[in-house]
Coordinates of N, CA, C and O in Angstrom, one line a residue:
X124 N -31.1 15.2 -71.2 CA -31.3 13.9 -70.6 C -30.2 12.9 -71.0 O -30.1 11.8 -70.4
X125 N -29.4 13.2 -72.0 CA -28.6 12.2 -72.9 C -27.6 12.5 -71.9 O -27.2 11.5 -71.2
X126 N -27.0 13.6 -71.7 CA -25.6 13.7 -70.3 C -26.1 13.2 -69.2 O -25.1 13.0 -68.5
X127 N -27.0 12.9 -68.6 CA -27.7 12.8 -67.6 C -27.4 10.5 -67.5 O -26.8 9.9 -66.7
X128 N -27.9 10.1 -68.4 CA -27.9 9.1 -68.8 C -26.3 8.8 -68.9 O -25.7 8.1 -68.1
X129 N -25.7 9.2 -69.8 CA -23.9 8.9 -70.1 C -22.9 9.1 -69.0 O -21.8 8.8 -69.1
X130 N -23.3 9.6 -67.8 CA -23.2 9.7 -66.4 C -23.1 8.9 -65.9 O -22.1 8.1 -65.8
X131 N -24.7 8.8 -65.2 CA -25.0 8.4 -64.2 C -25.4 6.8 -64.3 O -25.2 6.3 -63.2
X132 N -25.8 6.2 -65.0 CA -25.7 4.7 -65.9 C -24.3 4.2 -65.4 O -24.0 3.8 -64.3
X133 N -23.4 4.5 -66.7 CA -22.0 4.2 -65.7 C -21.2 4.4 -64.5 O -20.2 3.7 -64.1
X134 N -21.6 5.3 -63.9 CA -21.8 5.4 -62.5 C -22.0 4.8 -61.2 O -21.4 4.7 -60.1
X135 N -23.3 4.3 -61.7 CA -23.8 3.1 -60.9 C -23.5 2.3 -61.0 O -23.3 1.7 -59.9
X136 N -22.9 1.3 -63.0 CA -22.5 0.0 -63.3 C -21.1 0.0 -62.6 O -20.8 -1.0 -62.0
X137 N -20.6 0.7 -62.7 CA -18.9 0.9 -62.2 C -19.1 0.9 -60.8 O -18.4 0.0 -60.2
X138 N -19.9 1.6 -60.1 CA -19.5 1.5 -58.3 C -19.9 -0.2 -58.2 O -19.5 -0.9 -57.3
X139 N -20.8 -0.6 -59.1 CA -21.2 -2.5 -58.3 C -20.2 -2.8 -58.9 O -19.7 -3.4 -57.9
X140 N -19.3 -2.9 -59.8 CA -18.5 -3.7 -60.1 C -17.4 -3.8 -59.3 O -17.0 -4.8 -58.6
X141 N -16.9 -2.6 -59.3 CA -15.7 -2.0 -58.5 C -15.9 -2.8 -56.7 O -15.3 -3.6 -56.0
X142 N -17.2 -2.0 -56.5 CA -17.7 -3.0 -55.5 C -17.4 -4.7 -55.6 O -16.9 -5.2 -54.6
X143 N -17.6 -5.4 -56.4 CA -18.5 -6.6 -56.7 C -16.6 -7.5 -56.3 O -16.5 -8.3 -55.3
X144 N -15.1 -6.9 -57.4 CA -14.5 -7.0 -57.4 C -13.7 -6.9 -56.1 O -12.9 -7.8 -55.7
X145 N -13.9 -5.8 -55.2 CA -13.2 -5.9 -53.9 C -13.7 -7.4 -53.1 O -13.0 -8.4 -53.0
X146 N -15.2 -7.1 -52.6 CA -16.2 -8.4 -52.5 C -15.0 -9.7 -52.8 O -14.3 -9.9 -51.8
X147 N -14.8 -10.3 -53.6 CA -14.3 -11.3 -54.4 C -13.2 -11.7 -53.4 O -12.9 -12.8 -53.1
X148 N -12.8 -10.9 -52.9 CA -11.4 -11.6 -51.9 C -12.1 -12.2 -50.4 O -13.1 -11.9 -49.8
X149 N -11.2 -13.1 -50.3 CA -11.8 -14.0 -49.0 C -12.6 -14.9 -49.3 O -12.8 -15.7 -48.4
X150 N -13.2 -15.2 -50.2 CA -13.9 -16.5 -50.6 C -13.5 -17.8 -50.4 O -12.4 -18.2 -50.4
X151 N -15.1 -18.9 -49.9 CA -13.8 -20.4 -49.9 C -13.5 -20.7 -51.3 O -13.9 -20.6 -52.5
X152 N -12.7 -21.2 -50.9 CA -12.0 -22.3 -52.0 C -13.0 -23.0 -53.3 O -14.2 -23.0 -52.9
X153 N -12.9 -23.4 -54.6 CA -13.4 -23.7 -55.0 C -13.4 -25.2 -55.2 O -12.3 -25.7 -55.5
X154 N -14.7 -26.2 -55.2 CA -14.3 -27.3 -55.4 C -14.6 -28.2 -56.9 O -14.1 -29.1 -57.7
X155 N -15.8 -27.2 -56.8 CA -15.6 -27.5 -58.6 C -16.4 -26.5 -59.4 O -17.5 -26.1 -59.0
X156 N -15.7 -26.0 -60.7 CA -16.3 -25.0 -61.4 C -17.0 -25.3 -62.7 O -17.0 -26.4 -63.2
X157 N -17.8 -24.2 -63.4 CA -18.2 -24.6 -64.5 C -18.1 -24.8 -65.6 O -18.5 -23.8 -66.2
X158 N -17.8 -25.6 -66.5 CA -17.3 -26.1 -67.6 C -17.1 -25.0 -68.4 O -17.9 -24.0 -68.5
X159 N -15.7 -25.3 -69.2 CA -15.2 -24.2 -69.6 C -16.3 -23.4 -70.9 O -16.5 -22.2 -70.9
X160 N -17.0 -24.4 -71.9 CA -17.7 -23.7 -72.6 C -18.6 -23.1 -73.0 O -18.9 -22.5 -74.0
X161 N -19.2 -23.6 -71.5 CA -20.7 -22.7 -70.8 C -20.4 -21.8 -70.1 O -21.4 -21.2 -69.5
X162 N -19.3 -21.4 -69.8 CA -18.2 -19.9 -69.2 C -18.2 -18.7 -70.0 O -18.5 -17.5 -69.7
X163 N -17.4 -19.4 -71.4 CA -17.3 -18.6 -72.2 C -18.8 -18.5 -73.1 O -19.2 -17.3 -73.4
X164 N -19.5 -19.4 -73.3 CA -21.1 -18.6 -73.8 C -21.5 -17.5 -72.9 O -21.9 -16.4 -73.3
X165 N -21.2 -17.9 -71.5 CA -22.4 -17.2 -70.7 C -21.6 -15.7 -70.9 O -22.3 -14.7 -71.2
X166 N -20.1 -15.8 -70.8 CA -19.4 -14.5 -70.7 C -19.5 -13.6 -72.3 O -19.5 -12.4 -72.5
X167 N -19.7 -14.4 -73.1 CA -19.8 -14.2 -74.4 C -21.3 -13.5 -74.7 O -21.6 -13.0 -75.7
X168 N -22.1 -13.6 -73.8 CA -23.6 -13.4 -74.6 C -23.3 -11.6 -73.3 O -23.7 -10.5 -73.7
X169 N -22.8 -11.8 -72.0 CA -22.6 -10.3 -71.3 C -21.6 -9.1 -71.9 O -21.7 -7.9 -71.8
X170 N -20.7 -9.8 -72.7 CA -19.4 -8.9 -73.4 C -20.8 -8.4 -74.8 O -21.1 -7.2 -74.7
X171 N -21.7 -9.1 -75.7 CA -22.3 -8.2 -76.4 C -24.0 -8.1 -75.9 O -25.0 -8.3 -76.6
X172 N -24.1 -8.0 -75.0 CA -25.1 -7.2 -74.1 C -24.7 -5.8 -73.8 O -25.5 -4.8 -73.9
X173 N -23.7 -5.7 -73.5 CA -22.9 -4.6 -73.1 C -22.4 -3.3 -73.7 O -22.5 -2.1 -73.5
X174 N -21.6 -4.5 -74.9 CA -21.6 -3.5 -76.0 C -22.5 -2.9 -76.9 O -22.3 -1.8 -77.4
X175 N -23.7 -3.8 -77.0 CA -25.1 -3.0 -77.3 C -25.3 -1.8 -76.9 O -25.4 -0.9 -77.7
X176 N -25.5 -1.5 -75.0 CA -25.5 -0.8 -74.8 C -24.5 0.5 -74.5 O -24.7 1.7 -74.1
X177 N -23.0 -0.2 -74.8 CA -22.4 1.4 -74.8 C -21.9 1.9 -75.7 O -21.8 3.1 -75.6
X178 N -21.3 0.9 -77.2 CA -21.0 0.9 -78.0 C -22.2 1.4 -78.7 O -23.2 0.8 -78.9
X179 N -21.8 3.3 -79.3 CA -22.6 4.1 -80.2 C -21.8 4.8 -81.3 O -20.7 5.3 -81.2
X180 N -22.7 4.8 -82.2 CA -23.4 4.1 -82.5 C -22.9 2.4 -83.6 O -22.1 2.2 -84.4
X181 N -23.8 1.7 -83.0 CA -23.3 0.0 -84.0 C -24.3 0.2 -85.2 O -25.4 0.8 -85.2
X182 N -23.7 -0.4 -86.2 CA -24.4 0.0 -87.8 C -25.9 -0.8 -87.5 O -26.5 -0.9 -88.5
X183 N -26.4 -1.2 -86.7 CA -27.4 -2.0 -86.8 C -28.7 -1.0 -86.0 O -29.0 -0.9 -84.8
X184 N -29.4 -0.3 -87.5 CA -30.3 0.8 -86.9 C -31.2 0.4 -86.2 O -31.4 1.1 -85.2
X185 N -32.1 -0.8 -86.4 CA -33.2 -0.8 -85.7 C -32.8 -1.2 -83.9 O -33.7 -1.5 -83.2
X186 N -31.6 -1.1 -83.5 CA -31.5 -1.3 -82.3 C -31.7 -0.1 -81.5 O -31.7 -0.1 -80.3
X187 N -31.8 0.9 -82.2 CA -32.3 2.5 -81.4 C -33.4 3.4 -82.0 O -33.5 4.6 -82.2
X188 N -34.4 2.0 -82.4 CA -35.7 2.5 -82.8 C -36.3 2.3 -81.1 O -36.2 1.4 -80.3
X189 N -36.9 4.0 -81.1 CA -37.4 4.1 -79.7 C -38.8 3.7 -79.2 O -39.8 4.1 -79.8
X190 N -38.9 3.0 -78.2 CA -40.2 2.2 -78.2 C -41.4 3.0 -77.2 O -42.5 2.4 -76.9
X191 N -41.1 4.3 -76.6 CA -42.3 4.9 -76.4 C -41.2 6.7 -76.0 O -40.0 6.9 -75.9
X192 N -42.2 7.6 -75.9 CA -41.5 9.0 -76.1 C -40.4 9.3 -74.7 O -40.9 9.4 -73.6
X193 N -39.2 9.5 -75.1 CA -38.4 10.0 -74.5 C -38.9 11.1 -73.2 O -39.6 12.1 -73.4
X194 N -38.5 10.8 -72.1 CA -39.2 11.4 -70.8 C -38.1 11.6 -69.5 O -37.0 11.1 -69.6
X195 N -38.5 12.4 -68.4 CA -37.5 12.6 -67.7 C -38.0 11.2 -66.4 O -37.4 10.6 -65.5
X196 N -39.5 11.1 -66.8 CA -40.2 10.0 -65.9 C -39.7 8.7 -65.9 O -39.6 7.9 -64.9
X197 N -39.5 8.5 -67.5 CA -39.1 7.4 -67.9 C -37.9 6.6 -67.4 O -37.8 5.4 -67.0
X198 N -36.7 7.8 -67.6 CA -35.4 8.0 -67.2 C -35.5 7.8 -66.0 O -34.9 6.7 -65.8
X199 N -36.3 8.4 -64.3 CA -35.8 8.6 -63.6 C -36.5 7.3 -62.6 O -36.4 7.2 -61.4
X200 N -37.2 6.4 -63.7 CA -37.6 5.5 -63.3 C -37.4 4.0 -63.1 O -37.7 3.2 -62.2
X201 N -36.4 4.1 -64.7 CA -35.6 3.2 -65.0 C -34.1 3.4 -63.6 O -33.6 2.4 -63.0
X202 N -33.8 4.8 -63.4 CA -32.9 4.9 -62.8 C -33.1 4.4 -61.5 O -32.1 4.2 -60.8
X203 N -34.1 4.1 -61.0 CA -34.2 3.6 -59.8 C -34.7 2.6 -59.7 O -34.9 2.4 -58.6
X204 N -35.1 1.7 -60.6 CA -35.3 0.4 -61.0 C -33.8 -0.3 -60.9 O -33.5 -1.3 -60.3
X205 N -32.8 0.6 -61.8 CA -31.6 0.5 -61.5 C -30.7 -0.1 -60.5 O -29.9 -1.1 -60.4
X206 N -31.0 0.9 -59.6 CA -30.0 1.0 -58.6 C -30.8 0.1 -57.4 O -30.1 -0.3 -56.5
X207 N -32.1 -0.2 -57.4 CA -32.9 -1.0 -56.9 C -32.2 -2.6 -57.3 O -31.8 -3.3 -56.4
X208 N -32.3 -2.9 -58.4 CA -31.6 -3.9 -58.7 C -29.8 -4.3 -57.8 O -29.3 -5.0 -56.9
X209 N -29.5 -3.4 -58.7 CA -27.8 -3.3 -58.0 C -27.7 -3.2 -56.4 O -26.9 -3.9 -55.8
X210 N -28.5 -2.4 -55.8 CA -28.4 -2.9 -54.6 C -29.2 -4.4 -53.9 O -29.0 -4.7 -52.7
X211 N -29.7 -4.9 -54.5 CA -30.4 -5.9 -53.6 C -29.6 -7.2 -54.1 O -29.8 -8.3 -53.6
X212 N -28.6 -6.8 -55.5 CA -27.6 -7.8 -55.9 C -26.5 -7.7 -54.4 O -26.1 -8.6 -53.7
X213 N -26.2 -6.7 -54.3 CA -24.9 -6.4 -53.1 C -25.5 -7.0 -52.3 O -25.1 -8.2 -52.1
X214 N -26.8 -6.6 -51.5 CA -27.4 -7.5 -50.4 C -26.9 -8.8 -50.5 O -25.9 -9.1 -49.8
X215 N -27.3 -9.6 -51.2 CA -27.1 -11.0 -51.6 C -25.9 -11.3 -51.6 O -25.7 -12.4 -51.1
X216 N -24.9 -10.8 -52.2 CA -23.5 -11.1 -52.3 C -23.2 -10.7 -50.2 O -23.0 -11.8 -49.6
X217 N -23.1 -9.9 -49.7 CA -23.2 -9.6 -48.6 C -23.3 -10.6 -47.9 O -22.4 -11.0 -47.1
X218 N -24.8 -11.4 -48.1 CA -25.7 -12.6 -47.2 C -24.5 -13.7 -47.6 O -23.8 -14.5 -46.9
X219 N -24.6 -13.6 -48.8 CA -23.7 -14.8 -48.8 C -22.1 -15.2 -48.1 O -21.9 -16.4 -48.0
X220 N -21.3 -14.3 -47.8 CA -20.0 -13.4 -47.6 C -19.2 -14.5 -47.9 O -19.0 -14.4 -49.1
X221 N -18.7 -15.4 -47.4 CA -17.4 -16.2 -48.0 C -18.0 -17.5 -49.4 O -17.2 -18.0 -50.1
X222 N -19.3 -17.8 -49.4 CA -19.6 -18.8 -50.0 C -19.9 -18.6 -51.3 O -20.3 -19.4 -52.1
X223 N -19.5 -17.0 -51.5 CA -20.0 -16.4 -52.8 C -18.6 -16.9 -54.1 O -17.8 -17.7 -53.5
X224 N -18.4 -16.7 -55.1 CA -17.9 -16.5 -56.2 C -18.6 -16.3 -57.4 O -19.7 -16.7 -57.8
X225 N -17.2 -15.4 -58.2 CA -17.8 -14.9 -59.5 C -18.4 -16.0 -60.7 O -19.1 -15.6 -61.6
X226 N -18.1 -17.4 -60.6 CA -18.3 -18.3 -61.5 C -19.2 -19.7 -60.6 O -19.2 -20.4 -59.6
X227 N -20.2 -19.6 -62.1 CA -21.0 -20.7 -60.9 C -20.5 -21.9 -60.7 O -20.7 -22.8 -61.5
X228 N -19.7 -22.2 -59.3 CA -18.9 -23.2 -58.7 C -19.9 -23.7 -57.4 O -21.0 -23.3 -57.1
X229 N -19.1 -24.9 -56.7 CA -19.1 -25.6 -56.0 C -18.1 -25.5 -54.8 O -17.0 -25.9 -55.0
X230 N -18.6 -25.0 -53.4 CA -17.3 -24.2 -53.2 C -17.2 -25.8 -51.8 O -18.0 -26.6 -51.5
X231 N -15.4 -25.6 -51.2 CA -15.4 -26.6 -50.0 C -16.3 -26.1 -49.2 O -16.6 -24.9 -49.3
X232 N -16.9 -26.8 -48.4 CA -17.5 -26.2 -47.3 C -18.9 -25.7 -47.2 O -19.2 -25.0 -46.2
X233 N -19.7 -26.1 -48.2 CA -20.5 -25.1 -49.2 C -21.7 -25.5 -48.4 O -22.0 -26.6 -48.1
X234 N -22.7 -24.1 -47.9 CA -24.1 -24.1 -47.1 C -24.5 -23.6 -48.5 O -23.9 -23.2 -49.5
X235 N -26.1 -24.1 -47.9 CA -27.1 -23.8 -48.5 C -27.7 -22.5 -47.4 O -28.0 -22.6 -46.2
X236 N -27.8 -21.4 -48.0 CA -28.0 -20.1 -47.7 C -29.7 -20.1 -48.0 O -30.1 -20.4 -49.2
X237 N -30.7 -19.7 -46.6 CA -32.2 -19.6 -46.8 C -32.7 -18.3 -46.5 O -33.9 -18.0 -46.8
X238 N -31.9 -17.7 -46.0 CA -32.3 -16.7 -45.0 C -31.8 -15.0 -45.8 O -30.8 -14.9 -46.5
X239 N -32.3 -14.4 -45.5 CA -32.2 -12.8 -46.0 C -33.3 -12.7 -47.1 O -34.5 -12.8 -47.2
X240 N -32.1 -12.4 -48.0 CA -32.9 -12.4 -50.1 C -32.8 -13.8 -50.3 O -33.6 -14.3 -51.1
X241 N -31.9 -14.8 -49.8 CA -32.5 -16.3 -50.3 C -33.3 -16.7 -49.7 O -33.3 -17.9 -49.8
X242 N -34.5 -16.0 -48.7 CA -35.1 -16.5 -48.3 C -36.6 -16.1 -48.9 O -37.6 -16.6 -48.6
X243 N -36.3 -14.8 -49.9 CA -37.6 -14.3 -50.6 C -37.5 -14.9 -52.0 O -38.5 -15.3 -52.7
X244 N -36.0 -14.7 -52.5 CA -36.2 -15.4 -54.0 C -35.3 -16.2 -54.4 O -34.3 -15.8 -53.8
X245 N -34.8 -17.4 -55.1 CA -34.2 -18.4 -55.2 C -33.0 -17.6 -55.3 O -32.1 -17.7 -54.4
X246 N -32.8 -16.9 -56.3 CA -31.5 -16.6 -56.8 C -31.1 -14.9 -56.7 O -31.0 -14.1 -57.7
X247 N -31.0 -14.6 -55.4 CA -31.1 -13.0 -55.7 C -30.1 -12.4 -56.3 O -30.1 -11.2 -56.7
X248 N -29.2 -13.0 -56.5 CA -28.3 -12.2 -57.3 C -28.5 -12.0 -58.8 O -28.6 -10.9 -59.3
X249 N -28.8 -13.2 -59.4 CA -29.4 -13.1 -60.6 C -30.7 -11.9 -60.8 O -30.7 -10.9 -61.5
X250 N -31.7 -12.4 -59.8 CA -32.5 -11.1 -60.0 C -32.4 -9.4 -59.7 O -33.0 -8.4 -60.0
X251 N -31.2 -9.9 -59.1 CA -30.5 -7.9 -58.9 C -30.5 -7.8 -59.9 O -31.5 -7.4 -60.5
X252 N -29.0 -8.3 -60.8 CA -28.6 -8.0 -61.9 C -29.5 -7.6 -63.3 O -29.5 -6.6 -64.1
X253 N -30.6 -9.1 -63.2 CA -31.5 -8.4 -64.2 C -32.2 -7.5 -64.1 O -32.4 -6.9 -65.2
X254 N -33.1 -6.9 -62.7 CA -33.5 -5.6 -62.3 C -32.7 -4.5 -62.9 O -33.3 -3.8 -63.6
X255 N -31.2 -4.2 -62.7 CA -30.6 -3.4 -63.3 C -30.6 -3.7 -64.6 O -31.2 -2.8 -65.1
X256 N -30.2 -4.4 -65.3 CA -30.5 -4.5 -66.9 C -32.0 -4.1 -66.8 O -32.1 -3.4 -67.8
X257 N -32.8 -4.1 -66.4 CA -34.4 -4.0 -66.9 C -34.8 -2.4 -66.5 O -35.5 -1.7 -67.3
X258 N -34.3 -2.0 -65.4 CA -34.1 -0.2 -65.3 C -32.9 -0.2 -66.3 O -32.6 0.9 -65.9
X259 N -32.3 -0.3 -66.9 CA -31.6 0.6 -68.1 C -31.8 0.3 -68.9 O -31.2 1.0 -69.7
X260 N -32.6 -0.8 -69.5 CA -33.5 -0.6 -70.8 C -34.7 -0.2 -70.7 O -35.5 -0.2 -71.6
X261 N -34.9 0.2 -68.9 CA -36.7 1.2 -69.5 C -36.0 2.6 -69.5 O -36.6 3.4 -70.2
X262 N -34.6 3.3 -68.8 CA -34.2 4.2 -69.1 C -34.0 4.9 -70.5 O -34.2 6.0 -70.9
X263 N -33.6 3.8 -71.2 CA -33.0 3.9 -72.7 C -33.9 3.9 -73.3 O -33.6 4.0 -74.5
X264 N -35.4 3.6 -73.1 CA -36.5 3.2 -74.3 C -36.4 3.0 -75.3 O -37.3 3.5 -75.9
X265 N -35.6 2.2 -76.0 CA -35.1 1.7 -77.4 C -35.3 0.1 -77.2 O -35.6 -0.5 -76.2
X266 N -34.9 -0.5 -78.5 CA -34.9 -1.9 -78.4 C -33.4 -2.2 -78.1 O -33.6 -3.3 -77.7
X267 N -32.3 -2.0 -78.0 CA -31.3 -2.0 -77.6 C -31.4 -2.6 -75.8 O -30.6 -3.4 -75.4
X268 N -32.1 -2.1 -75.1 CA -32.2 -2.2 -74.1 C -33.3 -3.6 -73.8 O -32.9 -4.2 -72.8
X269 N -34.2 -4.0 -74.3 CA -34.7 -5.0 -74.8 C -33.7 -6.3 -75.0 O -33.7 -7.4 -74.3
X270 N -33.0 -5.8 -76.3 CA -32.1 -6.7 -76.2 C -31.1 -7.4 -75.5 O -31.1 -8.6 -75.2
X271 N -30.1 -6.3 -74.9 CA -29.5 -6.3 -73.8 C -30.0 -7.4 -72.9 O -29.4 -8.4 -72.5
X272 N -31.7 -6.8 -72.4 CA -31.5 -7.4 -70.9 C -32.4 -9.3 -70.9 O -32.5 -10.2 -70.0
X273 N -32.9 -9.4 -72.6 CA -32.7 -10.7 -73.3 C -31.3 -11.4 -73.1 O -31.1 -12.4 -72.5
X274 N -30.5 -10.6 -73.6 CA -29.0 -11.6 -73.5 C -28.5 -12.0 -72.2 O -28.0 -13.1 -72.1
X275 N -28.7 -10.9 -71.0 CA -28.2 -11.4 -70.0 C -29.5 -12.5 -69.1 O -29.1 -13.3 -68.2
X276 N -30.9 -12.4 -69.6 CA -31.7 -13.3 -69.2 C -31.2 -14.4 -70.0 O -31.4 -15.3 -69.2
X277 N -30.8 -14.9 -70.9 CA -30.5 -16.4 -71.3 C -29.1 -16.4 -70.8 O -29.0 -17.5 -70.4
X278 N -28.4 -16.0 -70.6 CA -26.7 -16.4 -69.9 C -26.9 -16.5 -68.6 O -25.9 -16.8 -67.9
X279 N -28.2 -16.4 -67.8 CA -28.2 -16.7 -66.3 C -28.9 -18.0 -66.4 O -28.6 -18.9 -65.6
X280 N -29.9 -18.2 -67.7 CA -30.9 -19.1 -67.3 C -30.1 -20.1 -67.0 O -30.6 -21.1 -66.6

């Protein structure tokens, strides 16, 4: 299950990014962005969210105390919690198409988007992403994954 996991986890995180990065071209213009030190917190609390979870092992044991028994159910549940997330984040970036960027800005031109996934939840992109943090820490059943998907919930809030 542990190759299965060291796969296909980064597999998924890498095709949205890779994705997320092409996405990024063609955007409007920015007219105003977010202060530089709530950039670097927000970016700062995702760089060790991250490394929690790939960075093995970090001297800090109780982060891979396991919080219920290792399963293929568990795994393949988280995994599609996963990819459930990650895609309904793409959706949203999609809905959005030029009005999107990676930093929370103020763009020229700028609509207010109601319709698709901003028409079921305020912020769908936000909730992709945490969906995926939340299937890969029920994948991982550890507190690591817990924590993780703690850190990237207060860097959105």
């Amino acid at each position: 299950m542990r190759w299965m996991y060291n796969y296909l986890f980064p597999a998924m995180w890498i095709a949205f990014l890779v994705y997320w990065r092409i996405a990024a071209a063609g955007t409007k213009a920015t007219r105003k962005l977010e202060s530089m030190p709530l950039r670097v917190f927000r970016v700062s609390l995702w760089i060790i969210a991250l490394a929690i979870l790939i960075v093995q092992p970090l001297p800090v044991h109780w982060l891979y105390r396991q919080l219920y028994p290792r399963s293929l159910a568990w795994f393949w549940a988280g995994a599609g919690v996963t990819l459930a997330g990650l895609l309904f984040a793409v959706w949203a970036r999609r809905h959005l198409g030029s009005n999107w960027s990676r930093s929370v800005t103020l763009k020229q031109g700028h609509e207010l988007i109601t319709s698709g996934p901003y028409g079921m939840v305020r912020h769908p992109i936000y909730t992709g992403l945490l969906t995926g943090f939340l299937g890969t820490a029920i994948a991982i059943g550890q507190v690591r994954g817990v924590v993780a998907f703690l850190l990237v919930l207060i860097s959105l809030w």
